[in-house]
Coordinates of C-alpha atoms in Angstrom, one line a residue:
M1 CA 8.4 -182.0 24.5
S2 CA 9.3 -178.9 25.7
E3 CA 8.1 -177.5 22.5
P4 CA 5.2 -175.0 23.2
I5 CA 1.2 -175.7 21.8
K6 CA 1.1 -173.0 18.7
I7 CA -2.7 -171.2 19.4
D8 CA -4.4 -169.0 16.6
I9 CA -7.2 -167.0 17.5
W10 CA -9.3 -165.1 15.3
S11 CA -10.8 -162.7 17.0
D12 CA -12.3 -158.5 17.1
I13 CA -11.5 -156.0 19.3
A14 CA -15.0 -155.1 19.0
C15 CA -16.2 -158.4 20.2
P16 CA -17.7 -158.8 23.9
W17 CA -17.2 -162.5 24.1
C18 CA -13.6 -162.5 22.3
Y19 CA -12.1 -160.5 25.5
I20 CA -14.4 -162.7 28.0
G21 CA -13.0 -165.8 25.6
K22 CA -9.1 -164.1 26.1
R23 CA -9.4 -164.3 30.4
K24 CA -11.0 -167.9 29.9
F25 CA -8.2 -169.5 27.9
E26 CA -5.6 -167.3 29.7
A27 CA -6.9 -169.3 33.0
G28 CA -7.4 -172.7 31.0
S29 CA -3.8 -172.4 29.8
G30 CA -2.1 -171.7 33.3
L31 CA -4.4 -174.6 34.5
F32 CA -2.3 -176.7 31.3
A33 CA 0.9 -175.3 31.9
G34 CA 0.7 -175.4 35.8
A35 CA 0.8 -179.8 35.3
G36 CA 4.6 -178.7 35.0
D37 CA 7.0 -180.5 32.4
G38 CA 7.7 -178.3 30.2
R39 CA 4.0 -177.1 29.1
G40 CA 3.3 -173.9 27.6
V41 CA 1.7 -172.1 24.9
E42 CA 2.4 -169.8 21.9
V43 CA -0.4 -167.7 21.0
E44 CA -0.9 -165.4 17.7
Y45 CA -3.8 -163.4 16.9
H46 CA -5.6 -163.2 13.7
S47 CA -8.0 -160.7 12.3
F48 CA -11.8 -160.8 11.6
E49 CA -14.2 -158.1 11.5
L50 CA -18.0 -158.8 12.8
S51 CA -19.1 -155.4 10.8
P52 CA -16.8 -154.0 8.5
D53 CA -19.3 -151.6 7.3
T54 CA -19.2 -149.7 10.5
P55 CA -18.2 -146.2 10.1
V56 CA -15.4 -145.1 12.1
D57 CA -17.1 -142.2 13.8
F58 CA -20.8 -144.1 14.7
E59 CA -23.1 -141.8 15.6
G60 CA -25.0 -143.6 18.9
S61 CA -24.3 -145.5 21.7
E62 CA -23.8 -149.6 21.8
V63 CA -27.4 -149.7 21.9
D64 CA -28.0 -147.6 19.4
F65 CA -25.9 -149.7 17.2
L66 CA -26.9 -153.5 18.2
A67 CA -30.8 -152.4 17.8
G68 CA -30.1 -151.1 14.3
H69 CA -27.7 -153.8 13.2
K70 CA -29.8 -156.9 14.6
G71 CA -33.0 -155.6 14.0
L72 CA -33.9 -155.7 18.1
P73 CA -36.0 -153.6 20.2
A74 CA -33.6 -151.3 22.7
G75 CA -34.9 -152.9 25.5
Q76 CA -33.8 -156.4 24.7
V77 CA -30.2 -155.0 23.6
E78 CA -30.3 -153.6 26.9
Q79 CA -30.7 -156.6 29.0
M80 CA -28.4 -158.6 26.5
L81 CA -25.6 -156.1 27.1
E82 CA -26.6 -156.5 30.9
R83 CA -25.9 -159.9 31.1
V84 CA -22.4 -160.1 28.8
A85 CA -21.5 -157.7 31.3
G86 CA -22.7 -159.4 34.1
I87 CA -20.4 -162.8 32.7
A88 CA -17.5 -160.2 31.7
S89 CA -17.5 -159.4 35.6
S90 CA -17.2 -163.0 36.6
V91 CA -13.9 -163.0 34.9
G92 CA -12.6 -159.9 36.5
L93 CA -13.3 -157.5 33.7
D94 CA -15.7 -154.3 34.3
Y95 CA -17.3 -153.5 31.2
D96 CA -18.6 -150.1 30.4
F97 CA -21.0 -150.3 27.4
D98 CA -22.7 -146.5 28.1
N99 CA -19.4 -145.0 26.9
L100 CA -18.2 -147.4 24.9
K101 CA -17.5 -145.6 21.2
H102 CA -18.3 -147.8 18.8
T103 CA -15.8 -147.7 15.7
N104 CA -14.3 -149.6 12.8
T105 CA -11.8 -152.1 14.0
V106 CA -9.8 -152.6 10.5
K107 CA -7.2 -149.8 11.5
A108 CA -7.0 -151.9 14.9
H109 CA -6.2 -155.0 13.0
E110 CA -3.6 -153.2 11.1
L111 CA -1.9 -152.3 14.1
L112 CA -2.2 -155.7 16.2
H113 CA 0.1 -156.7 12.9
F114 CA 2.3 -154.4 13.3
A115 CA 2.9 -155.3 16.9
K116 CA 3.4 -158.7 15.9
E117 CA 6.5 -157.9 13.5
Q118 CA 7.7 -156.3 16.9
G119 CA 7.0 -158.6 19.4
K120 CA 4.2 -157.1 21.0
Q121 CA 1.2 -158.0 19.7
L122 CA -0.2 -159.9 22.7
E123 CA 0.2 -156.9 25.1
L124 CA -1.0 -154.7 22.6
A125 CA -4.4 -157.1 22.2
E126 CA -5.0 -156.8 25.7
R127 CA -4.7 -153.2 25.7
L128 CA -6.8 -152.7 23.2
F129 CA -9.6 -154.7 24.3
R130 CA -9.8 -152.9 27.6
A131 CA -9.8 -149.4 26.0
Y132 CA -12.5 -150.3 24.1
F133 CA -14.4 -152.0 26.4
V134 CA -13.4 -150.8 30.0
E135 CA -11.7 -147.5 29.1
G136 CA -14.4 -145.9 26.9
R137 CA -11.2 -145.0 24.7
H138 CA -11.5 -144.5 20.7
V139 CA -9.7 -147.5 18.8
G140 CA -11.0 -146.5 15.0
R141 CA -9.1 -143.3 14.9
I142 CA -4.8 -143.8 14.0
E143 CA -4.2 -140.8 15.9
D144 CA -5.8 -142.6 18.9
L145 CA -4.3 -146.2 17.7
A146 CA -0.8 -144.8 17.9
D147 CA -1.1 -143.5 21.5
L148 CA -2.2 -147.2 22.5
A149 CA 0.2 -148.8 20.2
A150 CA 3.0 -146.0 22.2
E151 CA 1.4 -147.2 26.0
V152 CA 2.6 -150.9 25.3
G153 CA 6.5 -149.6 24.0
L154 CA 5.5 -149.2 20.5
D155 CA 7.2 -146.3 18.5
R156 CA 4.4 -144.1 18.0
A157 CA 5.5 -142.5 14.8
Q158 CA 6.4 -145.8 13.2
A159 CA 2.7 -147.2 14.3
L160 CA 0.9 -143.7 13.4
E161 CA 3.2 -144.2 9.7
A162 CA 1.9 -148.0 9.6
L163 CA -1.3 -147.5 9.9
A164 CA -1.8 -144.0 7.6
S165 CA 0.0 -146.2 4.9
S166 CA -2.3 -149.5 5.2
R167 CA 1.0 -151.3 4.8
F168 CA -0.2 -154.3 7.1
E169 CA -4.0 -154.2 5.2
P170 CA -3.0 -156.7 3.2
A171 CA -2.1 -159.1 6.0
V172 CA -5.7 -158.4 7.8
R173 CA -6.8 -159.5 4.6
A174 CA -5.1 -162.6 4.5
D175 CA -6.1 -163.6 7.8
Q176 CA -10.1 -162.9 7.1
A177 CA -9.6 -165.3 4.2
T178 CA -8.1 -167.8 6.1
A179 CA -10.8 -167.9 8.4
A180 CA -13.2 -168.5 5.5
E181 CA -11.5 -171.5 4.3
Y182 CA -12.0 -172.7 7.9
G183 CA -15.6 -172.1 7.8
I184 CA -14.8 -169.9 10.9
N185 CA -18.5 -167.4 10.8
G186 CA -17.7 -166.4 14.5
V187 CA -15.6 -165.1 17.1
P188 CA -13.7 -165.7 19.2
F189 CA -12.5 -169.3 17.4
F190 CA -9.1 -170.9 18.7
V191 CA -7.3 -173.2 16.8
I192 CA -4.9 -175.5 18.2
D193 CA -1.7 -176.5 16.8
G194 CA -3.2 -176.5 13.4
R195 CA -5.3 -179.3 14.2
Y196 CA -8.6 -178.5 16.8
G197 CA -11.1 -175.4 16.6
V198 CA -12.5 -174.8 19.6
S199 CA -15.2 -171.9 19.5
G200 CA -16.5 -169.8 22.0
A201 CA -16.2 -168.2 24.9
Q202 CA -15.5 -171.8 26.6
D203 CA -14.6 -172.6 30.4
A204 CA -11.2 -172.6 31.2
Q205 CA -11.2 -176.1 31.9
T206 CA -12.1 -177.2 28.8
F207 CA -9.2 -175.1 27.8
A208 CA -7.2 -177.2 29.5
Q209 CA -8.6 -180.3 28.2
V210 CA -7.9 -179.6 24.9
L211 CA -4.4 -178.9 25.2
E212 CA -4.1 -181.8 27.6
Q213 CA -5.3 -184.1 25.0
V214 CA -2.8 -182.2 22.3
W215 CA 0.1 -182.4 24.9
S216 CA -0.5 -186.1 25.3
E217 CA -0.9 -186.9 21.6
R218 CA 2.4 -185.5 21.2
A219 CA 4.2 -187.6 23.8
A220 CA 2.5 -190.5 22.3
V221 CA 3.8 -189.8 18.8
T222 CA 7.1 -189.4 20.8
A223 CA 7.3 -192.3 22.8

């Protein structure tokens, strides 16, 4: 009964709801684990690119990007971002959209696969989200990404080699193919125990309830 529940999360570093969803899931899984009896989760991140056609060095602000990408007036985009920043704040995240550097995220996804191989994927995912949304760091260039990898204890030279060689791009594409097979067209998307899908940044209690349901079903099978 003590085997952790596997959680596969499709997300993009450039997705503001993914970082919010990460915090809400962490709160929900904490509630679940707090019930005892060996309850726990094992998390793995999977690649999803919201805007794969984005250049590495986008010239302009996040408002400029979204206004162009979604065809919305700048004023409406500013209101949207203000609302998202408010929700982020409610889960302890201090988003700084004014200094955010919009970029292509494929190399960030490659780095997450490298980090998974080294047993540091969860630490790197948190570092990349924070770098992008809170600190205004660049997460599209390989030199900057290698710096962030080193900050979570990964070997900088090895990270740089992995990125320069695109060694993990096939793994990124495989994740994206699986997302398409599952019908995932938006993130964050959580696949729980390979059986249940939860879409979006749901409340912590929702995640806790789904995890508890899976745990109860397991107990019924082994009883």
